[in-house]
Amino acid sequence: MSNLVQEWIVKYLREKQPDREGKFREIEESALERGFPIIEPEVGNLLNLLVKLHKPKRILEIGAAIGYSTLWLARDLNGEIVTIELNEASAKEAQDNFDTLGYDNIKLLTGNALEILPTLEGKFDFIFIDAAKGQYPNFLEESLRLINDGGLIIADDVLFKGMIADDRFYHPRYNTLTRRLREYVDTIMDHPLLDSSIVPLGDGLAISIKKEEE
């Protein structure tokens, strides 16, 4: 059961999401059967809606996994995606999924994001962060360098099972992760170059827009 949203509300939201058909649905079901962590459909639908509203030309995704979230971003994108995945097996599966669905506007980079990000050139209009939670503050630092003025920086799982907001859910196993996610949240909410909001959807989604620098 979610610590963020009551289960009956999650069930209702999930039932109201657009149908995922064909290969897209197969990817989702396969991940769930294997216990492979993917974004919730309601989070994916919000990402897709934000792409439609913001109309980015370049998206950067930090943490592709098997490409499920990438596919939500790509559904109505008139532009390109650069996505990074550390795990080679997951990256291979993601590339197979992109190829099967015919997406030729997705560039997949395999390796450590903290090593790859400093090598990227050009700016992005939309950045989605969903990789190692303990590295979120470092990902944010690189994202601020890479994002265009007016661009969106979105981070998944920022409330992490409610632990970030309430110590009742704290577990010592996640001490470093909790501390770093709280640092991320504090930074985006107080940062002079960002306007941010946190949505209690999925495991918590932080949405930030970069202000124009004077």
Tab-separated table of C-alpha atoms in Angstrom:
chain	number	residue	atom	x	y	z
A	1	MET	CA	0.000	0.000	0.000
A	2	SER	CA	1.205	3.494	-0.842
A	3	ASN	CA	2.246	5.777	1.995
A	4	LEU	CA	1.412	8.790	-0.185
A	5	VAL	CA	-2.033	8.127	-1.640
A	6	GLN	CA	-4.751	5.814	-0.379
A	7	GLU	CA	-4.944	2.573	-2.294
A	8	TRP	CA	-8.513	3.092	-3.509
A	9	ILE	CA	-7.505	6.409	-5.065
A	10	VAL	CA	-4.488	4.769	-6.755
A	11	LYS	CA	-6.816	2.076	-8.129
A	12	TYR	CA	-9.219	4.712	-9.440
A	13	LEU	CA	-6.448	6.754	-11.062
A	14	ARG	CA	-4.969	3.673	-12.694
A	15	GLU	CA	-8.314	2.655	-14.139
A	16	LYS	CA	-8.689	6.109	-15.701
A	17	GLN	CA	-5.347	6.103	-17.519
A	18	PRO	CA	-5.354	5.822	-21.332
A	19	ASP	CA	-5.139	2.288	-22.674
A	20	ARG	CA	-1.645	0.976	-23.321
A	21	GLU	CA	-1.876	-1.413	-26.225
A	22	GLY	CA	0.310	-3.768	-28.265
A	23	LYS	CA	4.038	-3.826	-27.580
A	24	PHE	CA	3.774	-0.916	-25.155
A	25	ARG	CA	1.397	-2.917	-22.974
A	26	GLU	CA	3.590	-6.011	-23.281
A	27	ILE	CA	6.610	-4.069	-21.981
A	28	GLU	CA	4.592	-2.870	-18.980
A	29	GLU	CA	3.198	-6.322	-18.166
A	30	SER	CA	6.586	-8.011	-18.571
A	31	ALA	CA	8.200	-5.560	-16.154
A	32	LEU	CA	5.459	-6.084	-13.579
A	33	GLU	CA	5.661	-9.862	-13.864
A	34	ARG	CA	9.416	-9.729	-13.232
A	35	GLY	CA	9.104	-7.249	-10.388
A	36	PHE	CA	11.132	-4.780	-12.431
A	37	PRO	CA	10.657	-1.205	-11.185
A	38	ILE	CA	8.994	1.072	-13.736
A	39	ILE	CA	7.089	4.322	-13.377
A	40	GLU	CA	3.398	4.048	-12.612
A	41	PRO	CA	1.048	4.551	-15.614
A	42	GLU	CA	-0.414	7.665	-14.003
A	43	VAL	CA	3.101	9.145	-13.752
A	44	GLY	CA	3.788	8.170	-17.353
A	45	ASN	CA	0.575	9.820	-18.465
A	46	LEU	CA	1.539	13.031	-16.652
A	47	LEU	CA	4.949	13.007	-18.347
A	48	ASN	CA	3.243	12.551	-21.692
A	49	LEU	CA	0.882	15.440	-20.931
A	50	LEU	CA	3.789	17.689	-19.953
A	51	VAL	CA	5.506	16.886	-23.249
A	52	LYS	CA	2.336	17.862	-25.112
A	53	LEU	CA	2.068	21.119	-23.145
A	54	HIS	CA	5.746	22.104	-23.141
A	55	LYS	CA	6.581	20.890	-26.689
A	56	PRO	CA	10.288	20.224	-26.042
A	57	LYS	CA	12.666	19.695	-28.933
A	58	ARG	CA	15.312	17.904	-26.848
A	59	ILE	CA	14.691	15.680	-23.833
A	60	LEU	CA	17.319	14.240	-21.522
A	61	GLU	CA	16.430	11.226	-19.415
A	62	ILE	CA	18.734	10.136	-16.592
A	63	GLY	CA	17.864	6.498	-15.959
A	64	ALA	CA	16.239	4.634	-18.846
A	65	ALA	CA	15.959	1.177	-17.240
A	66	ILE	CA	14.145	-0.905	-19.905
A	67	GLY	CA	12.863	2.201	-21.667
A	68	TYR	CA	9.287	2.244	-20.355
A	69	SER	CA	9.430	5.845	-19.125
A	70	THR	CA	11.303	6.817	-22.285
A	71	LEU	CA	8.409	5.535	-24.347
A	72	TRP	CA	5.934	7.663	-22.416
A	73	LEU	CA	8.119	10.691	-23.160
A	74	ALA	CA	8.432	9.764	-26.825
A	75	ARG	CA	4.759	9.130	-27.578
A	76	ASP	CA	3.917	12.666	-28.712
A	77	LEU	CA	7.384	14.151	-29.017
A	78	ASN	CA	8.393	16.129	-32.082
A	79	GLY	CA	12.085	16.075	-31.279
A	80	GLU	CA	14.809	13.852	-29.878
A	81	ILE	CA	15.572	12.088	-26.608
A	82	VAL	CA	18.963	11.365	-25.120
A	83	THR	CA	18.661	8.739	-22.404
A	84	ILE	CA	21.285	7.230	-20.100
A	85	GLU	CA	21.281	3.790	-18.482
A	86	LEU	CA	23.986	2.287	-16.287
A	87	ASN	CA	22.977	-1.384	-16.470
A	88	GLU	CA	24.059	-2.972	-19.757
A	89	ALA	CA	21.353	-5.660	-19.777
A	90	SER	CA	18.611	-3.100	-19.122
A	91	ALA	CA	20.061	-0.799	-21.787
A	92	LYS	CA	20.023	-3.624	-24.342
A	93	GLU	CA	16.399	-4.406	-23.514
A	94	ALA	CA	15.521	-0.710	-23.782
A	95	GLN	CA	17.152	-0.432	-27.203
A	96	ASP	CA	15.287	-3.529	-28.380
A	97	ASN	CA	12.029	-1.945	-27.223
A	98	PHE	CA	12.797	1.320	-29.030
A	99	ASP	CA	13.664	-0.551	-32.219
A	100	THR	CA	10.557	-2.751	-32.059
A	101	LEU	CA	8.293	0.274	-31.697
A	102	GLY	CA	10.115	2.131	-34.466
A	103	TYR	CA	11.561	5.056	-32.518
A	104	ASP	CA	14.626	6.383	-34.301
A	105	ASN	CA	14.728	9.667	-32.379
A	106	ILE	CA	16.004	8.101	-29.144
A	107	LYS	CA	19.750	8.045	-28.488
A	108	LEU	CA	20.669	5.600	-25.739
A	109	LEU	CA	23.952	6.034	-23.878
A	110	THR	CA	25.157	3.199	-21.651
A	111	GLY	CA	27.287	4.022	-18.618
A	112	ASN	CA	27.519	6.038	-15.426
A	113	ALA	CA	25.387	9.160	-15.748
A	114	LEU	CA	27.748	11.202	-13.578
A	115	GLU	CA	30.527	10.452	-16.060
A	116	ILE	CA	28.386	10.942	-19.172
A	117	LEU	CA	26.547	14.131	-18.209
A	118	PRO	CA	29.656	16.393	-18.233
A	119	THR	CA	30.385	15.240	-21.802
A	120	LEU	CA	26.988	16.204	-23.216
A	121	GLU	CA	26.814	19.192	-25.507
A	122	GLY	CA	23.949	21.514	-26.271
A	123	LYS	CA	20.940	22.376	-24.166
A	124	PHE	CA	17.765	20.471	-23.355
A	125	ASP	CA	14.190	21.670	-22.908
A	126	PHE	CA	13.053	18.843	-20.636
A	127	ILE	CA	15.038	16.650	-18.225
A	128	PHE	CA	13.622	13.620	-16.429
A	129	ILE	CA	15.596	12.206	-13.484
A	130	ASP	CA	14.896	8.644	-12.392
A	131	ALA	CA	18.213	6.992	-11.552
A	132	ALA	CA	20.247	6.477	-8.337
A	133	LYS	CA	18.301	8.415	-5.702
A	134	GLY	CA	21.392	9.149	-3.634
A	135	GLN	CA	22.836	11.047	-6.596
A	136	TYR	CA	19.870	13.352	-7.175
A	137	PRO	CA	21.667	16.494	-5.918
A	138	ASN	CA	24.539	15.759	-8.322
A	139	PHE	CA	22.108	15.104	-11.172
A	140	LEU	CA	20.430	18.422	-10.395
A	141	GLU	CA	23.735	20.291	-10.599
A	142	GLU	CA	24.386	18.878	-14.064
A	143	SER	CA	20.769	19.422	-15.103
A	144	LEU	CA	20.937	23.114	-14.248
A	145	ARG	CA	23.935	23.405	-16.563
A	146	LEU	CA	22.164	21.579	-19.395
A	147	ILE	CA	18.612	22.955	-19.219
A	148	ASN	CA	17.382	25.874	-21.295
A	149	ASP	CA	15.733	28.849	-19.647
A	150	GLY	CA	12.073	27.939	-19.335
A	151	GLY	CA	12.921	24.240	-19.419
A	152	LEU	CA	11.471	21.580	-17.133
A	153	ILE	CA	13.417	19.409	-14.687
A	154	ILE	CA	11.323	16.544	-13.365
A	155	ALA	CA	12.467	14.033	-10.746
A	156	ASP	CA	10.657	10.837	-9.813
A	157	ASP	CA	10.416	9.144	-6.386
A	158	VAL	CA	11.284	12.285	-4.411
A	159	LEU	CA	9.021	11.331	-1.489
A	160	PHE	CA	10.298	7.730	-1.429
A	161	LYS	CA	7.595	5.736	0.356
A	162	GLY	CA	6.801	8.743	2.529
A	163	MET	CA	10.215	8.623	4.263
A	164	ILE	CA	11.228	12.046	2.989
A	165	ALA	CA	8.183	13.762	4.480
A	166	ASP	CA	7.638	11.826	7.696
A	167	ASP	CA	10.088	10.021	9.983
A	168	ARG	CA	7.381	7.493	10.886
A	169	PHE	CA	8.309	5.712	7.670
A	170	TYR	CA	12.071	6.025	8.157
A	171	HIS	CA	14.263	2.937	7.808
A	172	PRO	CA	17.995	3.026	8.677
A	173	ARG	CA	18.761	1.053	5.525
A	174	TYR	CA	17.822	4.161	3.533
A	175	ASN	CA	19.609	6.717	5.695
A	176	THR	CA	21.853	8.151	2.954
A	177	LEU	CA	19.126	8.006	0.324
A	178	THR	CA	16.669	9.806	2.607
A	179	ARG	CA	19.189	12.517	3.443
A	180	ARG	CA	20.091	13.101	-0.215
A	181	LEU	CA	16.485	13.210	-1.410
A	182	ARG	CA	15.643	15.707	1.310
A	183	GLU	CA	18.603	17.753	0.136
A	184	TYR	CA	17.248	17.619	-3.418
A	185	VAL	CA	13.784	18.748	-2.330
A	186	ASP	CA	15.165	21.560	-0.160
A	187	THR	CA	17.379	22.744	-3.009
A	188	ILE	CA	14.698	22.898	-5.698
A	189	MET	CA	12.167	24.570	-3.414
A	190	ASP	CA	14.628	27.285	-2.367
A	191	HIS	CA	16.704	27.650	-5.529
A	192	PRO	CA	16.705	31.191	-6.973
A	193	LEU	CA	16.653	29.871	-10.544
A	194	LEU	CA	13.798	27.401	-10.104
A	195	ASP	CA	10.070	27.474	-9.531
A	196	SER	CA	9.089	24.050	-8.212
A	197	SER	CA	6.163	21.988	-7.046
A	198	ILE	CA	5.911	18.461	-5.637
A	199	VAL	CA	3.039	16.245	-6.731
A	200	PRO	CA	2.111	13.239	-4.529
A	201	LEU	CA	1.652	10.981	-7.537
A	202	GLY	CA	3.359	7.598	-7.698
A	203	ASP	CA	6.207	7.891	-5.205
A	204	GLY	CA	6.366	11.661	-5.453
A	205	LEU	CA	7.147	13.742	-8.531
A	206	ALA	CA	9.075	17.026	-8.344
A	207	ILE	CA	8.437	19.442	-11.200
A	208	SER	CA	10.722	22.444	-11.627
A	209	ILE	CA	10.912	25.131	-14.286
A	210	LYS	CA	14.104	27.087	-14.816
A	211	LYS	CA	13.683	30.844	-14.707
A	212	GLU	CA	15.368	33.115	-17.179
A	213	GLU	CA	18.730	34.293	-15.883
A	214	GLU	CA	19.157	38.050	-15.787
